[in-house]
mmCIF file of C-alpha atoms in Angstrom:
data_model
loop_
_atom_site.group_PDB
_atom_site.id
_atom_site.type_symbol
_atom_site.label_atom_id
_atom_site.label_comp_id
_atom_site.label_asym_id
_atom_site.label_seq_id
_atom_site.Cartn_x
_atom_site.Cartn_y
_atom_site.Cartn_z
ATOM 1 C CA MET A 1 39.643 12.653 -17.170
ATOM 2 C CA SER A 2 38.260 14.543 -14.152
ATOM 3 C CA LYS A 3 34.900 16.238 -14.225
ATOM 4 C CA ARG A 4 34.743 19.953 -14.717
ATOM 5 C CA ARG A 5 33.450 22.043 -11.832
ATOM 6 C CA GLY A 6 30.117 22.675 -13.539
ATOM 7 C CA GLU A 7 29.545 18.943 -13.818
ATOM 8 C CA GLU A 8 29.903 18.291 -10.083
ATOM 9 C CA SER A 9 26.687 17.813 -8.143
ATOM 10 C CA ASP A 10 25.650 20.864 -6.131
ATOM 11 C CA PRO A 11 26.817 20.794 -2.510
ATOM 12 C CA LYS A 12 24.263 20.318 0.255
ATOM 13 C CA LEU A 13 23.413 23.204 2.541
ATOM 14 C CA SER A 14 24.724 21.124 5.447
ATOM 15 C CA TYR A 15 28.182 21.110 3.797
ATOM 16 C CA LEU A 16 28.190 24.909 3.728
ATOM 17 C CA ILE A 17 27.208 25.050 7.394
ATOM 18 C CA THR A 18 29.951 22.554 8.244
ATOM 19 C CA PHE A 19 32.530 24.722 6.489
ATOM 20 C CA LEU A 20 31.404 27.798 8.422
ATOM 21 C CA LYS A 21 31.639 25.892 11.709
ATOM 22 C CA VAL A 22 35.187 24.730 10.948
ATOM 23 C CA VAL A 23 36.243 28.330 10.409
ATOM 24 C CA GLU A 24 34.307 29.776 13.337
ATOM 25 C CA GLU A 25 35.206 27.023 15.843
ATOM 26 C CA GLY A 26 38.862 26.985 14.795
ATOM 27 C CA GLY A 27 39.277 23.393 13.701
ATOM 28 C CA PHE A 28 37.728 20.199 12.404
ATOM 29 C CA ARG A 29 37.392 18.454 15.772
ATOM 30 C CA LYS A 30 35.735 21.424 17.471
ATOM 31 C CA ALA A 31 33.338 21.816 14.540
ATOM 32 C CA ALA A 32 32.537 18.096 14.644
ATOM 33 C CA LYS A 33 31.716 18.296 18.364
ATOM 34 C CA LYS A 34 29.532 21.361 17.822
ATOM 35 C CA LEU A 35 27.637 19.747 14.934
ATOM 36 C CA GLY A 36 27.382 16.285 16.464
ATOM 37 C CA LEU A 37 29.335 14.731 13.596
ATOM 38 C CA SER A 38 32.493 12.692 13.387
ATOM 39 C CA PRO A 39 35.720 14.475 12.408
ATOM 40 C CA VAL A 40 35.841 12.276 9.302
ATOM 41 C CA ALA A 41 32.364 13.444 8.222
ATOM 42 C CA VAL A 42 33.426 17.068 8.698
ATOM 43 C CA MET A 43 36.537 16.523 6.601
ATOM 44 C CA ASN A 44 34.475 14.837 3.885
ATOM 45 C CA HIS A 45 32.095 17.820 3.750
ATOM 46 C CA VAL A 46 35.005 20.205 3.312
ATOM 47 C CA LYS A 47 36.635 17.992 0.661
ATOM 48 C CA ALA A 48 33.351 17.934 -1.262
ATOM 49 C CA LEU A 49 33.321 21.731 -1.258
ATOM 50 C CA GLU A 50 36.943 21.908 -2.368
ATOM 51 C CA LYS A 51 36.138 19.576 -5.243
ATOM 52 C CA TYR A 52 33.079 21.612 -6.197
ATOM 53 C CA PHE A 53 34.798 25.012 -6.082
ATOM 54 C CA GLY A 54 38.060 23.693 -7.517
ATOM 55 C CA VAL A 55 40.224 25.359 -4.870
ATOM 56 C CA LYS A 56 42.004 24.435 -1.669
ATOM 57 C CA LEU A 57 40.128 25.914 1.294
ATOM 58 C CA PHE A 58 42.559 25.112 4.127
ATOM 59 C CA ARG A 59 46.297 24.685 4.597
ATOM 60 C CA PRO A 60 47.366 22.198 7.306
ATOM 61 C CA ARG A 61 48.054 24.021 10.613
ATOM 62 C CA GLU A 62 47.691 27.405 8.876
ATOM 63 C CA GLY A 63 43.966 27.888 8.441
ATOM 64 C CA LEU A 64 42.139 29.330 5.449
ATOM 65 C CA THR A 65 43.852 29.859 2.127
ATOM 66 C CA PRO A 66 43.232 33.189 0.330
ATOM 67 C CA GLU A 67 40.716 31.357 -1.866
ATOM 68 C CA GLY A 68 39.165 29.866 1.248
ATOM 69 C CA GLU A 69 38.720 33.332 2.746
ATOM 70 C CA ASN A 70 36.839 34.448 -0.363
ATOM 71 C CA VAL A 71 34.631 31.359 -0.304
ATOM 72 C CA TYR A 72 33.981 31.847 3.428
ATOM 73 C CA THR A 73 32.798 35.445 2.892
ATOM 74 C CA VAL A 74 30.315 34.400 0.203
ATOM 75 C CA ILE A 75 29.048 31.307 2.046
ATOM 76 C CA ARG A 76 28.571 33.201 5.302
ATOM 77 C CA GLU A 77 26.404 35.791 3.558
ATOM 78 C CA THR A 78 24.459 33.156 1.604
ATOM 79 C CA VAL A 79 23.745 30.924 4.595
ATOM 80 C CA GLY A 80 22.822 33.975 6.658
ATOM 81 C CA LYS A 81 20.171 35.007 4.155
ATOM 82 C CA LEU A 82 18.840 31.470 3.853
ATOM 83 C CA SER A 83 18.565 31.238 7.630
ATOM 84 C CA LEU A 84 16.747 34.565 7.716
ATOM 85 C CA ILE A 85 14.163 33.451 5.178
ATOM 86 C CA ARG A 86 13.838 30.010 6.652
ATOM 87 C CA GLY A 87 12.996 31.388 10.071
ATOM 88 C CA MET A 88 13.547 28.028 11.764
ATOM 89 C CA VAL A 89 12.305 27.666 15.338
ATOM 90 C CA PRO A 90 15.243 26.109 17.270
ATOM 91 C CA GLU A 91 13.267 23.919 19.677
ATOM 92 C CA VAL A 92 10.535 22.698 17.317
ATOM 93 C CA GLU A 93 12.151 19.472 16.223
ATOM 94 C CA LYS A 94 13.001 18.484 19.791
ATOM 95 C CA THR A 95 9.812 19.426 21.610
ATOM 96 C CA GLY A 96 7.117 18.771 19.004
ATOM 97 C CA LYS A 97 4.306 21.222 18.313
ATOM 98 C CA ILE A 98 4.783 24.859 19.309
ATOM 99 C CA LYS A 99 1.729 27.101 19.312
ATOM 100 C CA LEU A 100 1.876 30.556 17.732
ATOM 101 C CA THR A 101 -1.182 32.754 18.214
ATOM 102 C CA ILE A 102 -1.569 35.668 15.812
ATOM 103 C CA TYR A 103 -4.254 38.314 16.267
ATOM 104 C CA THR A 104 -4.894 40.270 13.075
ATOM 105 C CA THR A 105 -7.215 42.951 11.830
ATOM 106 C CA GLU A 106 -9.332 42.275 8.742
ATOM 107 C CA THR A 107 -7.285 43.938 6.019
ATOM 108 C CA PRO A 108 -4.048 41.903 6.443
ATOM 109 C CA MET A 109 -6.132 38.745 6.782
ATOM 110 C CA GLU A 110 -7.828 39.410 3.477
ATOM 111 C CA TYR A 111 -4.880 39.932 1.162
ATOM 112 C CA LEU A 112 -1.535 39.229 2.850
ATOM 113 C CA LEU A 113 -1.690 36.936 5.851
ATOM 114 C CA PRO A 114 -2.582 33.659 4.057
ATOM 115 C CA CYS A 115 0.448 33.635 1.746
ATOM 116 C CA PHE A 116 2.684 35.145 4.427
ATOM 117 C CA LEU A 117 1.868 32.423 6.952
ATOM 118 C CA LEU A 118 1.913 29.697 4.308
ATOM 119 C CA ARG A 119 5.569 30.421 3.617
ATOM 120 C CA PHE A 120 6.405 30.540 7.314
ATOM 121 C CA LYS A 121 4.585 27.244 7.841
ATOM 122 C CA GLU A 122 6.456 25.581 4.964
ATOM 123 C CA PHE A 123 9.713 26.036 6.835
ATOM 124 C CA ASN A 124 8.220 25.448 10.279
ATOM 125 C CA PRO A 125 5.775 22.549 9.864
ATOM 126 C CA ALA A 126 5.761 21.801 13.591
ATOM 127 C CA VAL A 127 4.432 25.265 14.485
ATOM 128 C CA ASP A 128 0.720 25.184 15.268
ATOM 129 C CA LEU A 129 -0.697 28.469 13.934
ATOM 130 C CA GLN A 130 -3.758 29.942 15.621
ATOM 131 C CA VAL A 131 -5.223 33.022 13.923
ATOM 132 C CA GLU A 132 -7.821 35.329 15.458
ATOM 133 C CA VAL A 133 -9.409 38.249 13.590
ATOM 134 C CA GLY A 134 -10.735 41.385 15.262
ATOM 135 C CA LEU A 135 -10.444 45.136 15.659
ATOM 136 C CA LEU A 136 -7.280 47.132 16.325
ATOM 137 C CA SER A 137 -8.368 47.481 19.953
ATOM 138 C CA ASP A 138 -8.764 43.690 20.164
ATOM 139 C CA VAL A 139 -5.211 43.195 18.926
ATOM 140 C CA ARG A 140 -3.822 45.638 21.494
ATOM 141 C CA SER A 141 -5.700 44.116 24.410
ATOM 142 C CA SER A 142 -4.867 40.524 23.390
ATOM 143 C CA LEU A 143 -1.160 41.328 23.250
ATOM 144 C CA LYS A 144 -1.247 43.131 26.614
ATOM 145 C CA ASP A 145 -3.164 40.264 28.269
ATOM 146 C CA GLY A 146 -0.850 37.614 26.812
ATOM 147 C CA LEU A 147 -3.648 36.031 24.739
ATOM 148 C CA ALA A 148 -1.673 36.464 21.501
ATOM 149 C CA ASP A 149 2.018 36.165 20.682
ATOM 150 C CA VAL A 150 2.024 38.733 17.878
ATOM 151 C CA GLY A 151 -0.390 41.003 16.051
ATOM 152 C CA LEU A 152 -0.624 41.927 12.385
ATOM 153 C CA VAL A 153 -2.357 45.242 11.773
ATOM 154 C CA MET A 154 -2.905 47.796 9.048
ATOM 155 C CA VAL A 155 -3.138 51.269 10.563
ATOM 156 C CA PRO A 156 -3.342 54.835 9.270
ATOM 157 C CA GLU A 157 0.123 56.314 9.533
ATOM 158 C CA HIS A 158 -1.018 59.028 11.932
ATOM 159 C CA LEU A 159 -2.352 56.364 14.352
ATOM 160 C CA ARG A 160 0.879 54.389 14.396
ATOM 161 C CA ALA A 161 1.951 56.144 17.584
ATOM 162 C CA SER A 162 -0.908 54.413 19.415
ATOM 163 C CA LEU A 163 1.109 51.190 19.134
ATOM 164 C CA SER A 164 4.320 52.627 20.589
ATOM 165 C CA ASP A 165 3.408 52.423 24.282
ATOM 166 C CA GLY A 166 4.327 48.955 25.520
ATOM 167 C CA PHE A 167 4.741 47.469 22.043
ATOM 168 C CA GLU A 168 7.458 46.810 19.499
ATOM 169 C CA SER A 169 6.621 46.835 15.808
ATOM 170 C CA LEU A 170 8.178 45.867 12.504
ATOM 171 C CA GLU A 171 7.044 47.689 9.366
ATOM 172 C CA ILE A 172 6.218 45.204 6.607
ATOM 173 C CA LEU A 173 4.947 47.506 3.866
ATOM 174 C CA LYS A 174 3.114 50.728 3.141
ATOM 175 C CA ASP A 175 -0.177 51.202 1.314
ATOM 176 C CA SER A 176 -2.498 54.108 0.605
ATOM 177 C CA LEU A 177 -6.213 54.700 0.321
ATOM 178 C CA VAL A 178 -7.602 55.248 -3.170
ATOM 179 C CA ALA A 179 -10.923 56.199 -4.685
ATOM 180 C CA VAL A 180 -12.688 53.150 -6.156
ATOM 181 C CA PHE A 181 -15.292 53.628 -8.882
ATOM 182 C CA PRO A 182 -16.853 51.827 -11.874
ATOM 183 C CA SER A 183 -14.558 51.434 -14.871
ATOM 184 C CA ILE A 184 -16.851 53.747 -16.840
ATOM 185 C CA HIS A 185 -17.456 56.791 -14.654
ATOM 186 C CA ARG A 186 -17.079 60.504 -15.148
ATOM 187 C CA ILE A 187 -14.449 60.822 -12.427
ATOM 188 C CA SER A 188 -12.305 58.172 -14.162
ATOM 189 C CA ARG A 189 -10.827 60.966 -16.299
ATOM 190 C CA MET A 190 -9.252 62.544 -13.195
ATOM 191 C CA LYS A 191 -5.657 61.577 -12.428
ATOM 192 C CA SER A 192 -6.332 62.177 -8.739
ATOM 193 C CA ILE A 193 -9.538 62.927 -6.864
ATOM 194 C CA ASP A 194 -10.141 65.507 -4.165
ATOM 195 C CA ILE A 195 -11.860 64.087 -1.086
ATOM 196 C CA GLN A 196 -14.419 66.899 -1.170
ATOM 197 C CA THR A 197 -15.414 65.874 -4.696
ATOM 198 C CA LEU A 198 -15.612 62.208 -3.769
ATOM 199 C CA SER A 199 -17.673 62.840 -0.648
ATOM 200 C CA LYS A 200 -20.470 64.266 -2.793
ATOM 201 C CA GLN A 201 -20.749 61.060 -4.823
ATOM 202 C CA PRO A 202 -23.062 58.197 -3.732
ATOM 203 C CA LEU A 203 -20.776 56.394 -1.260
ATOM 204 C CA ILE A 204 -20.566 52.694 -0.457
ATOM 205 C CA LEU A 205 -18.854 52.226 2.899
ATOM 206 C CA ASP A 206 -17.922 49.299 5.099
ATOM 207 C CA LYS A 207 -19.827 48.683 8.315
ATOM 208 C CA PRO A 208 -18.707 50.467 11.520
ATOM 209 C CA GLY A 209 -16.038 48.527 13.414
ATOM 210 C CA SER A 210 -14.237 47.271 10.302
ATOM 211 C CA ASP A 211 -10.738 48.237 9.172
ATOM 212 C CA ASN A 212 -12.053 49.924 6.056
ATOM 213 C CA ARG A 213 -14.556 51.983 8.048
ATOM 214 C CA LEU A 214 -11.826 53.082 10.456
ATOM 215 C CA PHE A 215 -9.714 54.225 7.484
ATOM 216 C CA THR A 216 -12.534 56.208 5.840
ATOM 217 C CA ASP A 217 -13.782 57.737 9.102
ATOM 218 C CA GLU A 218 -10.266 58.971 9.861
ATOM 219 C CA VAL A 219 -9.939 60.486 6.368
ATOM 220 C CA PHE A 220 -13.207 62.374 6.692
ATOM 221 C CA LEU A 221 -12.301 63.521 10.212
ATOM 222 C CA LEU A 222 -8.829 64.768 9.260
ATOM 223 C CA ASN A 223 -10.250 66.632 6.269
ATOM 224 C CA GLN A 224 -13.060 68.182 8.318
ATOM 225 C CA ILE A 225 -15.918 66.491 6.500
ATOM 226 C CA GLY A 226 -18.765 65.706 8.873
ATOM 227 C CA GLN A 227 -20.716 62.467 8.631
ATOM 228 C CA SER A 228 -23.899 64.450 7.982
ATOM 229 C CA ALA A 229 -22.320 65.904 4.825
ATOM 230 C CA LEU A 230 -21.713 62.468 3.287
ATOM 231 C CA ASN A 231 -23.947 60.926 0.652
ATOM 232 C CA VAL A 232 -23.850 57.335 1.964
ATOM 233 C CA LYS A 233 -25.956 55.140 -0.291
ATOM 234 C CA LEU A 234 -24.990 51.680 1.015
ATOM 235 C CA THR A 235 -23.264 50.213 4.054
ATOM 236 C CA LEU A 236 -21.961 46.726 3.359
ATOM 237 C CA ARG A 237 -19.713 44.223 5.102
ATOM 238 C CA GLY A 238 -16.301 43.556 3.552
ATOM 239 C CA SER A 239 -14.378 44.739 0.527
ATOM 240 C CA SER A 240 -15.729 41.995 -1.771
ATOM 241 C CA ALA A 241 -19.317 43.169 -1.260
ATOM 242 C CA ILE A 242 -18.248 46.788 -1.711
ATOM 243 C CA ILE A 243 -16.402 46.044 -4.960
ATOM 244 C CA THR A 244 -19.390 44.136 -6.330
ATOM 245 C CA ALA A 245 -21.699 47.069 -5.607
ATOM 246 C CA VAL A 246 -19.252 49.580 -7.104
ATOM 247 C CA SER A 247 -18.783 47.463 -10.253
ATOM 248 C CA GLN A 248 -22.575 47.473 -10.720
ATOM 249 C CA GLY A 249 -22.603 51.283 -10.746
ATOM 250 C CA LEU A 250 -24.292 51.701 -7.364
ATOM 251 C CA GLY A 251 -21.733 54.173 -6.047
ATOM 252 C CA VAL A 252 -18.051 54.803 -5.289
ATOM 253 C CA SER A 253 -15.889 53.883 -2.339
ATOM 254 C CA ILE A 254 -12.516 54.247 -0.603
ATOM 255 C CA LEU A 255 -10.278 51.223 -0.072
ATOM 256 C CA PRO A 256 -6.581 50.384 0.350
ATOM 257 C CA GLU A 257 -4.899 50.279 -3.055
ATOM 258 C CA MET A 258 -3.432 46.792 -2.566
ATOM 259 C CA LEU A 259 -6.808 45.457 -1.518
ATOM 260 C CA ALA A 260 -8.427 46.791 -4.703
ATOM 261 C CA ARG A 261 -5.599 45.760 -7.023
ATOM 262 C CA LYS A 262 -6.928 42.327 -8.019
ATOM 263 C CA TRP A 263 -10.331 43.754 -8.959
ATOM 264 C CA VAL A 264 -8.677 46.476 -11.036
ATOM 265 C CA LYS A 265 -6.690 43.749 -12.791
ATOM 266 C CA ALA A 266 -9.956 41.871 -13.456
ATOM 267 C CA GLY A 267 -11.449 45.007 -15.026
ATOM 268 C CA LEU A 268 -14.303 45.267 -12.492
ATOM 269 C CA VAL A 269 -13.373 48.697 -11.113
ATOM 270 C CA SER A 270 -10.883 51.530 -11.512
ATOM 271 C CA THR A 271 -8.953 53.474 -8.876
ATOM 272 C CA SER A 272 -7.356 56.891 -8.550
ATOM 273 C CA PRO A 273 -5.182 58.442 -5.824
ATOM 274 C CA LEU A 274 -6.918 60.633 -3.266
ATOM 275 C CA LYS A 275 -5.823 64.240 -2.713
ATOM 276 C CA CYS A 276 -6.276 64.680 1.022
ATOM 277 C CA LYS A 277 -4.844 64.019 4.468
ATOM 278 C CA GLY A 278 -4.812 60.613 6.117
ATOM 279 C CA VAL A 279 -4.434 58.315 3.093
ATOM 280 C CA ASP A 280 -1.151 56.697 4.145
ATOM 281 C CA LEU A 281 -1.393 53.217 5.692
ATOM 282 C CA THR A 282 1.254 50.990 7.255
ATOM 283 C CA LEU A 283 1.201 47.233 7.776
ATOM 284 C CA LEU A 284 2.905 46.267 11.032
ATOM 285 C CA LEU A 285 3.919 43.116 12.846
ATOM 286 C CA VAL A 286 3.460 43.938 16.530
ATOM 287 C CA LYS A 287 4.385 42.302 19.824
ATOM 288 C CA SER A 288 4.537 43.285 23.467
ATOM 289 C CA LYS A 289 7.900 44.576 24.612
ATOM 290 C CA ASN A 290 10.211 41.998 26.177
ATOM 291 C CA SER A 291 8.052 39.068 25.036
ATOM 292 C CA TRP A 292 10.696 37.203 23.031
ATOM 293 C CA THR A 293 9.975 33.504 22.741
ATOM 294 C CA ASP A 294 11.805 31.283 20.254
ATOM 295 C CA VAL A 295 8.790 31.068 17.971
ATOM 296 C CA VAL A 296 8.281 34.861 18.044
ATOM 297 C CA LYS A 297 11.972 35.424 17.308
ATOM 298 C CA SER A 298 11.667 33.039 14.391
ATOM 299 C CA LEU A 299 8.619 34.790 12.945
ATOM 300 C CA TRP A 300 10.319 38.168 13.425
ATOM 301 C CA LYS A 301 13.425 37.042 11.528
ATOM 302 C CA PHE A 302 11.297 35.439 8.841
ATOM 303 C CA THR A 303 9.397 38.720 8.431
ATOM 304 C CA GLU A 304 12.639 40.683 8.093
ATOM 305 C CA GLY A 305 13.696 38.309 5.326
ATOM 306 C CA PHE A 306 10.257 38.525 3.720
ATOM 307 C CA ILE A 307 10.596 42.323 3.619
ATOM 308 C CA GLU A 308 14.138 42.153 2.242
ATOM 309 C CA ILE A 309 13.148 39.804 -0.578
ATOM 310 C CA TYR A 310 9.707 41.073 -1.581
ATOM 311 C CA GLY A 311 9.594 44.699 -0.430
ATOM 312 C CA SER A 312 6.206 46.270 -1.128
ATOM 313 C CA ASN A 313 5.202 43.588 -3.645
ATOM 314 C CA PRO A 314 4.588 40.339 -1.703
ATOM 315 C CA PRO A 315 4.003 37.152 -3.730
ATOM 316 C CA CYS A 316 0.256 37.089 -3.058
ATOM 317 C CA LEU A 317 -0.027 40.417 -4.903
ATOM 318 C CA GLN A 318 2.546 39.952 -7.665
ATOM 319 C CA ARG A 319 0.130 38.456 -10.181
ATOM 320 C CA PHE A 320 -2.024 41.580 -9.853
ATOM 321 C CA THR A 321 0.858 44.058 -10.127
ATOM 322 C CA PRO A 322 1.584 45.672 -13.516
ATOM 323 C CA LEU A 323 5.096 44.987 -14.764
#
């Protein structure tokens, strides 16, 4: 008694690729030459798929059967998506290590870049990742001078145009600035907070030159609030230090919502949307125009797949995201 289809072992990805090549190259011998396999191996791959799906895929000298056409459509889409996520660098296996230099600003480095690059590295173990962290101006100059292959930056939406001259960008996700305050605070009753109201509270800000300070300075500037009108109680370095100070009741702050999410989940602080101009942020993958290397193409395709699969909720943030 023959096995049922569900009892057959799952076909290898290489079998699916072989099938696509047979269709696209117009025959078993041409596919074998393209793949570097023997015609017998190609035929065995196709037979394994026919056994698994329980249908005849080809008719001798006629090409695909109707069932084969349906299988081809599904396999082509499936393999395409797998290739997109995999983001394989074509020359890596032949040439050994390939260096990829990424210049990033602080915010992506803190909550997205580690898990993002970890997944890219899993599928491209021969890529040697070099990561530099600096200011937005550092990223721009490094890309222009050829010192970095790509940049990863979080920018206020209204400053996005500053990256259009001489650069190409890919939008990964959007974020927004929120008011951050102790879990027990009088403004916690407000569903949203006006920037004028927040500016009168004791403020805890990041040091000048940081991403977070750029974001807050732009918000105050766009909403016509002068620095002299602010009640700045503390200036600290980094979001972790700021959150610690806020959780201890020393003041309030402004941070990207995704950056604050894990501390909200831990019950250390609360957040509310800000009612003002300049709160929208965009995370971008950036490169110089016409600077397509194989490794950059691979990262670009991987990023497109990353966006398609995860959207605005990447895996490094999912455990902090309410269901």
